[in-house]
Amino acid sequence: MSHDSTAAPEAAARKLSGRRRKEIVAVLLFSGGPIFESSIPLSVFGIDRQDAGVPRYRLLVAAGEEGPLRTTGGLELTAPHGLEAISRAGTVVVPAWRSITSPPPEEALDALRRAHEEGARIVGLCTGAFVLAAAGLLDGRPATTHWMYAPTLAKRYPSVHVDPRELFVDDGDVLTSAGTAAGIDLCLHIVRTDHGNEAAGALARRLVVPPRRTGGQERYLDRSLPEEIGADPLAEVVAWALEHLHEQFDVETLAARAYMSRRTFDRRFRSLTGSAPLQWLITQRVLQAQRLLETSDYSVDEVAGRCGFRSPVALRGHFRRQLGSSPAAYRAAYRARRPQSEKPADVDGAAGPPPLLHPDQPVPLQSRRAAASAVGAGPSLSTATASADNGREAYMAGRASVPGQRSGT
């Protein structure tokens, strides 16, 4: 599912400044950005498909820093415009950022802030969310990014409500998407918002993709590897860990399988994923426990054993630190939040409401963004801990209006 709060009063009241045009889309590129993500908005907004019933946008490709811009495979790109092009755009897209550990250029951040102040719609695809967060545009807002980088985004920018299970999040004038192909979902959503279902459907047919994808990132949370690690020797170790979460092993075991010292393994793992291996392993075990609590009738003790925790006490401690509640309370709130129409006779395979990554306490349900509120501590997955009735209210407030699009209003 995806979060959509385009009806928010603040967003609805915003208007473009006189020099900006709604039909102009500026795509901000940086050196080191992956070419797939970079090409998505160029293809969606830069090709004339009026013959297929798709209204035309005017595309401006801007370099966010001095070129040439190097991308996947050693290719070099030369953008026809600089940051000045952003001043004319009604929509500014940041398709990716080269590193979740390095700060974006301040000049580019200033340009994004000015664009937002002047009413432009700001879009971050995948790791582009880190650029929007660095500019302060995600403060107090719901957002998403590739699930593997969501804990880092939440930890580095604690005022952002990071939702790692969404394909995209539309908060009116600021939008973010999950990794890689989810950028297509968000760009189609923008076309749908601007020109309606027929135009978005026509574009989807041209791109040979579904007009709307159901579900979210939750199906990938514990089994996929980030692109950066896919060709690395550590990929095999990570894949083994994900397949053996039910066993009791520690980071030393992983380091040994990688033929590295613990110190070298920690450094290498962090450089590839942006997360410490111990925190990553605990998060994966808690995610597994979360799913078992949602989809099975195993006791808490049985869940602990099936997730590799040494004892139920260890599970409860980590679960509470990451999700803000006990396993039993989480299961009760989860089941109460699910509408009766979605409760199958067999709870196996059920999918729950997406948790958020946010270190603060739950915001009031009356808040515009409270439908996606969360609690917990640190960079790990967290979800609201409410009573059964309040849990149902919070979940229903954030139910999807259409498949693949979650409403936050």
CSV table of C-alpha atoms in Angstrom, one decimal:
chain,number,residue,atom,x,y,z
A,1,MET,CA,0.0,0.0,0.0
A,2,SER,CA,1.0,3.6,-0.3
A,3,HIS,CA,0.3,6.6,1.8
A,4,ASP,CA,-1.7,9.4,0.3
A,5,SER,CA,-2.6,12.6,2.1
A,6,THR,CA,-3.0,14.9,-0.8
A,7,ALA,CA,-6.2,16.3,0.7
A,8,ALA,CA,-4.2,17.8,3.6
A,9,PRO,CA,-5.3,21.5,4.1
A,10,GLU,CA,-1.8,22.9,4.0
A,11,ALA,CA,-1.0,21.2,0.8
A,12,ALA,CA,-4.3,22.2,-0.8
A,13,ALA,CA,-3.8,25.8,0.0
A,14,ARG,CA,-0.3,26.0,-1.5
A,15,LYS,CA,0.0,27.8,-4.9
A,16,LEU,CA,2.9,28.1,-7.3
A,17,SER,CA,4.7,31.4,-7.5
A,18,GLY,CA,4.3,33.3,-10.7
A,19,ARG,CA,7.5,32.1,-12.4
A,20,ARG,CA,6.8,28.4,-11.9
A,21,ARG,CA,4.6,26.3,-14.2
A,22,LYS,CA,2.7,23.3,-13.2
A,23,GLU,CA,3.5,21.4,-16.4
A,24,ILE,CA,7.3,21.8,-15.9
A,25,VAL,CA,9.1,18.9,-14.2
A,26,ALA,CA,12.7,19.4,-13.1
A,27,VAL,CA,14.8,16.2,-12.5
A,28,LEU,CA,17.8,16.8,-10.2
A,29,LEU,CA,20.7,14.5,-10.9
A,30,PHE,CA,23.9,13.9,-8.9
A,31,SER,CA,27.1,12.1,-9.7
A,32,GLY,CA,27.1,8.5,-8.4
A,33,GLY,CA,23.3,8.0,-8.7
A,34,PRO,CA,22.1,4.7,-10.1
A,35,ILE,CA,21.0,5.0,-13.7
A,36,PHE,CA,17.7,3.0,-13.3
A,37,GLU,CA,16.2,5.4,-10.8
A,38,SER,CA,17.5,8.4,-12.7
A,39,SER,CA,15.9,7.2,-15.9
A,40,ILE,CA,12.4,6.7,-14.4
A,41,PRO,CA,11.3,10.4,-14.3
A,42,LEU,CA,13.1,11.1,-17.5
A,43,SER,CA,11.0,8.4,-19.3
A,44,VAL,CA,7.7,9.3,-17.6
A,45,PHE,CA,7.9,13.0,-17.9
A,46,GLY,CA,10.3,13.6,-20.8
A,47,ILE,CA,8.7,11.6,-23.7
A,48,ASP,CA,5.8,13.0,-25.7
A,49,ARG,CA,3.1,10.4,-25.6
A,50,GLN,CA,0.1,12.6,-26.5
A,51,ASP,CA,-0.8,10.1,-29.3
A,52,ALA,CA,-1.6,7.7,-26.5
A,53,GLY,CA,-3.7,10.1,-24.5
A,54,VAL,CA,-1.0,11.1,-22.1
A,55,PRO,CA,-0.8,14.9,-21.5
A,56,ARG,CA,2.7,16.3,-22.1
A,57,TYR,CA,5.0,17.6,-19.4
A,58,ARG,CA,8.0,19.8,-20.1
A,59,LEU,CA,11.1,18.2,-18.7
A,60,LEU,CA,14.2,20.1,-17.4
A,61,VAL,CA,17.2,17.9,-16.4
A,62,ALA,CA,19.4,19.7,-14.0
A,63,ALA,CA,22.8,18.9,-12.5
A,64,GLY,CA,22.8,19.2,-8.7
A,65,GLU,CA,26.6,19.6,-8.8
A,66,GLU,CA,29.5,20.1,-11.2
A,67,GLY,CA,29.6,17.6,-14.0
A,68,PRO,CA,30.2,15.3,-15.7
A,69,LEU,CA,27.9,13.1,-13.6
A,70,ARG,CA,29.1,9.5,-13.3
A,71,THR,CA,26.6,6.8,-12.9
A,72,THR,CA,26.1,3.0,-13.1
A,73,GLY,CA,28.7,1.2,-15.2
A,74,GLY,CA,31.0,4.1,-15.4
A,75,LEU,CA,28.7,6.1,-17.7
A,76,GLU,CA,29.1,9.9,-17.7
A,77,LEU,CA,26.1,12.2,-18.1
A,78,THR,CA,26.0,15.9,-18.9
A,79,ALA,CA,22.8,17.6,-17.8
A,80,PRO,CA,21.6,20.4,-20.1
A,81,HIS,CA,20.7,22.6,-17.1
A,82,GLY,CA,22.0,23.6,-13.7
A,83,LEU,CA,20.2,24.4,-10.5
A,84,GLU,CA,18.7,27.5,-12.0
A,85,ALA,CA,16.2,25.3,-13.9
A,86,ILE,CA,14.6,24.3,-10.7
A,87,SER,CA,13.3,27.9,-10.3
A,88,ARG,CA,10.8,27.3,-13.2
A,89,ALA,CA,9.5,23.9,-12.2
A,90,GLY,CA,6.1,23.1,-10.6
A,91,THR,CA,7.5,19.6,-9.7
A,92,VAL,CA,11.1,18.8,-8.7
A,93,VAL,CA,12.2,15.2,-8.7
A,94,VAL,CA,15.3,13.9,-6.9
A,95,PRO,CA,15.5,10.3,-8.3
A,96,ALA,CA,18.4,9.1,-6.1
A,97,TRP,CA,21.3,10.1,-4.0
A,98,ARG,CA,24.7,8.4,-4.3
A,99,SER,CA,25.4,7.6,-0.6
A,100,ILE,CA,23.2,7.4,2.5
A,101,THR,CA,26.2,8.3,4.6
A,102,SER,CA,27.3,11.6,2.9
A,103,PRO,CA,25.6,15.0,2.9
A,104,PRO,CA,24.2,16.4,-0.3
A,105,PRO,CA,25.6,19.7,-1.7
A,106,GLU,CA,24.3,22.7,0.2
A,107,GLU,CA,23.5,24.6,-3.0
A,108,ALA,CA,21.1,21.9,-4.1
A,109,LEU,CA,19.4,21.8,-0.7
A,110,ASP,CA,18.9,25.6,-0.8
A,111,ALA,CA,17.4,25.2,-4.3
A,112,LEU,CA,15.0,22.6,-3.1
A,113,ARG,CA,14.0,24.7,-0.1
A,114,ARG,CA,13.3,27.7,-2.3
A,115,ALA,CA,11.2,25.5,-4.7
A,116,HIS,CA,9.1,24.2,-1.8
A,117,GLU,CA,8.6,27.7,-0.4
A,118,GLU,CA,7.4,28.8,-3.8
A,119,GLY,CA,4.8,26.0,-4.0
A,120,ALA,CA,6.6,23.4,-6.0
A,121,ARG,CA,5.8,19.7,-5.5
A,122,ILE,CA,9.0,18.0,-4.3
A,123,VAL,CA,9.5,14.3,-5.0
A,124,GLY,CA,12.2,11.9,-3.7
A,125,LEU,CA,12.6,8.5,-5.3
A,126,CYS,CA,14.4,5.8,-3.3
A,127,THR,CA,17.5,7.3,-1.7
A,128,GLY,CA,16.4,10.7,-3.0
A,129,ALA,CA,14.4,10.8,0.3
A,130,PHE,CA,17.8,11.4,2.1
A,131,VAL,CA,18.2,14.6,0.0
A,132,LEU,CA,14.7,15.8,0.9
A,133,ALA,CA,15.4,15.0,4.6
A,134,ALA,CA,18.7,16.9,4.6
A,135,ALA,CA,16.8,19.9,3.2
A,136,GLY,CA,14.4,19.7,6.1
A,137,LEU,CA,11.4,19.0,3.8
A,138,LEU,CA,10.4,15.8,5.5
A,139,ASP,CA,10.4,17.1,9.1
A,140,GLY,CA,7.2,16.0,10.8
A,141,ARG,CA,6.0,14.2,7.7
A,142,PRO,CA,5.4,10.6,6.7
A,143,ALA,CA,8.0,9.3,4.2
A,144,THR,CA,9.5,6.1,2.8
A,145,THR,CA,12.6,4.9,1.1
A,146,HIS,CA,14.1,1.5,0.2
A,147,TRP,CA,13.3,-0.8,3.2
A,148,MET,CA,17.0,-1.5,3.8
A,149,TYR,CA,17.8,2.2,4.3
A,150,ALA,CA,14.7,3.1,6.3
A,151,PRO,CA,16.4,2.5,9.7
A,152,THR,CA,19.2,4.8,8.7
A,153,LEU,CA,16.8,7.5,7.5
A,154,ALA,CA,14.9,7.3,10.8
A,155,LYS,CA,18.0,7.4,12.9
A,156,ARG,CA,19.6,10.3,11.1
A,157,TYR,CA,16.4,12.4,10.8
A,158,PRO,CA,14.4,11.5,13.9
A,159,SER,CA,11.6,14.1,13.1
A,160,VAL,CA,10.7,12.1,10.0
A,161,HIS,CA,7.9,9.5,10.2
A,162,VAL,CA,9.6,6.8,8.2
A,163,ASP,CA,7.4,4.0,6.9
A,164,PRO,CA,9.4,1.1,5.5
A,165,ARG,CA,6.5,-0.9,4.2
A,166,GLU,CA,5.1,1.6,1.7
A,167,LEU,CA,5.7,1.7,-2.1
A,168,PHE,CA,5.3,5.4,-2.0
A,169,VAL,CA,4.0,8.1,0.3
A,170,ASP,CA,2.1,11.2,-0.9
A,171,ASP,CA,2.0,13.9,1.7
A,172,GLY,CA,0.6,16.5,-0.7
A,173,ASP,CA,3.5,18.8,-1.7
A,174,VAL,CA,6.2,16.3,-0.7
A,175,LEU,CA,6.3,12.8,-2.0
A,176,THR,CA,8.7,9.8,-1.5
A,177,SER,CA,9.0,6.3,-2.9
A,178,ALA,CA,10.6,3.0,-2.0
A,179,GLY,CA,13.5,1.5,-4.0
A,180,THR,CA,14.0,1.1,-7.7
A,181,ALA,CA,10.8,0.1,-9.5
A,182,ALA,CA,8.6,1.8,-6.8
A,183,GLY,CA,9.7,5.1,-8.5
A,184,ILE,CA,7.5,4.1,-11.4
A,185,ASP,CA,4.6,3.6,-9.1
A,186,LEU,CA,5.0,7.1,-7.7
A,187,CYS,CA,5.5,8.7,-11.1
A,188,LEU,CA,2.3,7.0,-12.3
A,189,HIS,CA,0.5,8.3,-9.2
A,190,ILE,CA,1.7,11.8,-10.0
A,191,VAL,CA,0.3,11.5,-13.6
A,192,ARG,CA,-3.0,10.1,-12.1
A,193,THR,CA,-3.2,13.0,-9.6
A,194,ASP,CA,-2.6,15.6,-12.4
A,195,HIS,CA,-4.6,14.1,-15.2
A,196,GLY,CA,-6.8,11.3,-14.0
A,197,ASN,CA,-7.0,7.5,-14.1
A,198,GLU,CA,-7.3,7.4,-17.9
A,199,ALA,CA,-4.1,9.2,-18.6
A,200,ALA,CA,-2.2,7.1,-15.9
A,201,GLY,CA,-3.6,3.9,-17.4
A,202,ALA,CA,-2.5,4.9,-20.9
A,203,LEU,CA,1.0,5.6,-19.7
A,204,ALA,CA,1.1,2.4,-17.7
A,205,ARG,CA,0.2,0.5,-20.9
A,206,ARG,CA,3.0,2.2,-22.8
A,207,LEU,CA,5.4,1.3,-20.0
A,208,VAL,CA,4.0,-2.2,-19.8
A,209,VAL,CA,3.5,-2.0,-16.1
A,210,PRO,CA,0.4,-2.3,-13.8
A,211,PRO,CA,-1.4,1.0,-13.3
A,212,ARG,CA,-1.4,0.3,-9.6
A,213,ARG,CA,0.5,-2.3,-7.7
A,214,THR,CA,-1.1,-3.8,-4.6
A,215,GLY,CA,0.8,-4.4,-1.4
A,216,GLY,CA,4.0,-2.7,-0.4
A,217,GLN,CA,7.6,-3.4,0.6
A,218,GLU,CA,6.6,-5.8,3.4
A,219,ARG,CA,7.0,-8.8,1.1
A,220,TYR,CA,10.7,-7.9,0.6
A,221,LEU,CA,11.6,-6.7,4.1
A,222,ASP,CA,13.5,-9.8,5.2
A,223,ARG,CA,14.4,-11.6,2.0
A,224,SER,CA,15.8,-9.0,-0.4
A,225,LEU,CA,19.3,-7.5,-0.5
A,226,PRO,CA,20.2,-3.9,-1.3
A,227,GLU,CA,21.6,-3.3,-4.7
A,228,GLU,CA,25.0,-2.3,-3.3
A,229,ILE,CA,25.5,-5.7,-1.6
A,230,GLY,CA,24.2,-7.9,-4.4
A,231,ALA,CA,27.6,-8.4,-6.1
A,232,ASP,CA,29.6,-8.3,-2.9
A,233,PRO,CA,31.0,-11.4,-1.1
A,234,LEU,CA,28.9,-10.4,1.9
A,235,ALA,CA,25.8,-11.1,0.0
A,236,GLU,CA,26.1,-14.8,0.5
A,237,VAL,CA,26.6,-14.3,4.3
A,238,VAL,CA,23.5,-12.0,4.5
A,239,ALA,CA,21.4,-14.4,2.5
A,240,TRP,CA,22.5,-17.3,4.8
A,241,ALA,CA,21.5,-15.2,7.9
A,242,LEU,CA,18.1,-14.4,6.5
A,243,GLU,CA,17.5,-18.1,5.8
A,244,HIS,CA,18.6,-19.2,9.3
A,245,LEU,CA,17.0,-16.6,11.5
A,246,HIS,CA,15.3,-19.5,13.4
A,247,GLU,CA,18.8,-20.6,14.6
A,248,GLN,CA,20.8,-19.1,17.4
A,249,PHE,CA,23.9,-17.4,16.0
A,250,ASP,CA,25.6,-14.1,16.5
A,251,VAL,CA,27.7,-11.6,14.5
A,252,GLU,CA,30.8,-13.5,15.2
A,253,THR,CA,29.3,-16.4,13.4
A,254,LEU,CA,28.6,-14.2,10.4
A,255,ALA,CA,32.1,-12.7,10.5
A,256,ALA,CA,33.6,-16.3,10.5
A,257,ARG,CA,31.4,-17.2,7.5
A,258,ALA,CA,32.8,-14.2,5.7
A,259,TYR,CA,36.4,-15.1,6.7
A,260,MET,CA,36.8,-11.8,8.4
A,261,SER,CA,37.6,-10.5,11.8
A,262,ARG,CA,34.7,-9.1,13.8
A,263,ARG,CA,36.1,-5.6,13.4
A,264,THR,CA,36.6,-5.9,9.7
A,265,PHE,CA,33.2,-7.4,9.2
A,266,ASP,CA,31.5,-4.7,11.2
A,267,ARG,CA,33.2,-2.0,9.1
A,268,ARG,CA,32.5,-3.7,5.8
A,269,PHE,CA,28.8,-4.4,6.6
A,270,ARG,CA,28.2,-0.9,7.8
A,271,SER,CA,29.8,0.6,4.7
A,272,LEU,CA,27.5,-1.5,2.4
A,273,THR,CA,24.2,-1.2,4.3
A,274,GLY,CA,24.5,1.8,6.5
A,275,SER,CA,23.6,-0.3,9.5
A,276,ALA,CA,25.7,-2.1,12.2
A,277,PRO,CA,25.4,-5.9,11.7
A,278,LEU,CA,24.2,-6.5,15.3
A,279,GLN,CA,21.4,-4.0,14.9
A,280,TRP,CA,20.5,-5.4,11.5
A,281,LEU,CA,20.4,-8.9,12.9
A,282,ILE,CA,18.2,-8.0,15.8
A,283,THR,CA,15.9,-6.0,13.5
A,284,GLN,CA,15.5,-9.0,11.2
A,285,ARG,CA,14.6,-11.3,14.2
A,286,VAL,CA,12.1,-8.8,15.5
A,287,LEU,CA,10.6,-8.5,12.0
A,288,GLN,CA,10.3,-12.2,11.8
A,289,ALA,CA,8.6,-12.3,15.3
A,290,GLN,CA,6.3,-9.5,14.2
A,291,ARG,CA,5.1,-11.5,11.2
A,292,LEU,CA,4.6,-14.7,13.2
A,293,LEU,CA,2.6,-12.8,15.8
A,294,GLU,CA,0.5,-11.4,12.9
A,295,THR,CA,0.0,-14.6,10.9
A,296,SER,CA,0.2,-17.5,13.4
A,297,ASP,CA,-1.2,-18.7,16.7
A,298,TYR,CA,2.2,-19.6,18.1
A,299,SER,CA,2.7,-18.6,21.8
A,300,VAL,CA,5.2,-15.9,22.5
A,301,ASP,CA,7.7,-18.5,23.8
A,302,GLU,CA,7.3,-20.5,20.5
A,303,VAL,CA,7.8,-17.3,18.5
A,304,ALA,CA,11.0,-16.5,20.4
A,305,GLY,CA,12.4,-19.9,19.5
A,306,ARG,CA,11.4,-19.7,15.9
A,307,CYS,CA,13.1,-16.3,15.5
A,308,GLY,CA,16.5,-17.3,17.1
A,309,PHE,CA,16.1,-15.5,20.4
A,310,ARG,CA,17.8,-17.3,23.3
A,311,SER,CA,14.8,-16.8,25.5
A,312,PRO,CA,11.3,-15.2,25.5
A,313,VAL,CA,12.8,-12.6,27.8
A,314,ALA,CA,15.2,-11.6,25.1
A,315,LEU,CA,12.4,-11.4,22.5
A,316,ARG,CA,10.3,-9.2,24.8
A,317,GLY,CA,13.1,-6.8,25.5
A,318,HIS,CA,14.1,-6.3,21.9
A,319,PHE,CA,10.5,-6.2,20.7
A,320,ARG,CA,9.6,-3.5,23.2
A,321,ARG,CA,12.6,-1.4,22.3
A,322,GLN,CA,11.9,-1.6,18.6
A,323,LEU,CA,8.1,-1.7,18.5
A,324,GLY,CA,7.2,0.1,21.7
A,325,SER,CA,5.0,-2.7,23.1
A,326,SER,CA,5.1,-6.3,24.3
A,327,PRO,CA,4.6,-9.1,21.8
A,328,ALA,CA,1.2,-10.0,23.3
A,329,ALA,CA,0.0,-6.4,23.2
A,330,TYR,CA,1.2,-6.0,19.6
A,331,ARG,CA,-0.7,-9.2,18.5
A,332,ALA,CA,-3.9,-8.0,20.2
A,333,ALA,CA,-3.7,-4.5,18.7
A,334,TYR,CA,-2.8,-5.9,15.3
A,335,ARG,CA,-5.8,-8.2,15.2
A,336,ALA,CA,-8.1,-5.5,16.5
A,337,ARG,CA,-6.9,-3.1,13.8
A,338,ARG,CA,-7.7,-5.5,10.9
A,339,PRO,CA,-11.2,-4.9,9.5
A,340,GLN,CA,-13.5,-7.9,9.8
A,341,SER,CA,-13.8,-8.2,6.0
A,342,GLU,CA,-10.1,-8.8,5.8
A,343,LYS,CA,-9.9,-11.4,8.5
A,344,PRO,CA,-9.6,-14.8,6.9
A,345,ALA,CA,-10.7,-18.0,8.7
A,346,ASP,CA,-7.0,-18.9,8.8
A,347,VAL,CA,-4.8,-16.1,9.9
A,348,ASP,CA,-1.8,-17.5,8.0
A,349,GLY,CA,-0.6,-15.1,5.3
A,350,ALA,CA,-2.4,-12.1,6.7
A,351,ALA,CA,-0.8,-8.7,6.2
A,352,GLY,CA,-0.9,-6.0,8.8
A,353,PRO,CA,-1.0,-2.3,8.9
A,354,PRO,CA,2.4,-0.9,8.1
A,355,PRO,CA,4.5,0.2,11.1
A,356,LEU,CA,6.4,3.4,11.1
A,357,LEU,CA,9.9,4.3,12.0
A,358,HIS,CA,9.8,7.1,14.5
A,359,PRO,CA,11.5,7.5,17.9
A,360,ASP,CA,8.8,9.6,19.5
A,361,GLN,CA,5.6,8.7,21.3
A,362,PRO,CA,2.4,8.4,19.2
A,363,VAL,CA,0.9,11.7,18.0
A,364,PRO,CA,-2.8,12.3,18.7
A,365,LEU,CA,-5.2,10.5,16.4
A,366,GLN,CA,-6.8,13.8,15.5
A,367,SER,CA,-3.6,15.0,13.8
A,368,ARG,CA,-3.6,15.0,10.0
A,369,ARG,CA,-0.7,12.6,10.0
A,370,ALA,CA,-1.7,10.6,13.0
A,371,ALA,CA,-3.0,7.8,10.8
A,372,ALA,CA,0.6,6.8,10.3
A,373,SER,CA,1.9,7.6,13.8
A,374,ALA,CA,4.3,5.4,15.6
A,375,VAL,CA,6.3,4.8,18.7
A,376,GLY,CA,9.5,3.1,19.6
A,377,ALA,CA,13.2,3.9,20.1
A,378,GLY,CA,16.2,3.9,17.8
A,379,PRO,CA,16.4,3.2,14.1
A,380,SER,CA,14.3,0.0,14.0
A,381,LEU,CA,10.7,-0.7,13.0
A,382,SER,CA,8.1,0.7,15.3
A,383,THR,CA,4.3,0.8,15.3
A,384,ALA,CA,1.7,2.5,17.4
A,385,THR,CA,0.8,0.8,20.7
A,386,ALA,CA,-2.9,1.4,21.2
A,387,SER,CA,-5.8,-0.3,22.9
A,388,ALA,CA,-7.8,-2.6,20.7
A,389,ASP,CA,-10.4,0.1,20.0
A,390,ASN,CA,-7.9,2.8,19.3
A,391,GLY,CA,-5.8,0.4,17.2
A,392,ARG,CA,-8.8,-0.2,15.0
A,393,GLU,CA,-9.4,3.6,14.7
A,394,ALA,CA,-5.8,4.3,13.8
A,395,TYR,CA,-5.7,1.6,11.2
A,396,MET,CA,-9.0,2.4,9.6
A,397,ALA,CA,-7.9,6.0,9.4
A,398,GLY,CA,-5.0,4.9,7.2
A,399,ARG,CA,-6.8,2.3,5.0
A,400,ALA,CA,-6.2,2.5,1.3
A,401,SER,CA,-8.7,4.2,-0.9
A,402,VAL,CA,-7.4,2.2,-3.9
A,403,PRO,CA,-5.0,-0.7,-4.1
A,404,GLY,CA,-1.5,0.5,-3.7
A,405,GLN,CA,-2.4,3.9,-2.3
A,406,ARG,CA,-2.8,4.5,1.4
A,407,SER,CA,-4.8,7.4,2.6
A,408,GLY,CA,-3.5,9.4,5.5
A,409,THR,CA,-6.4,11.8,5.8
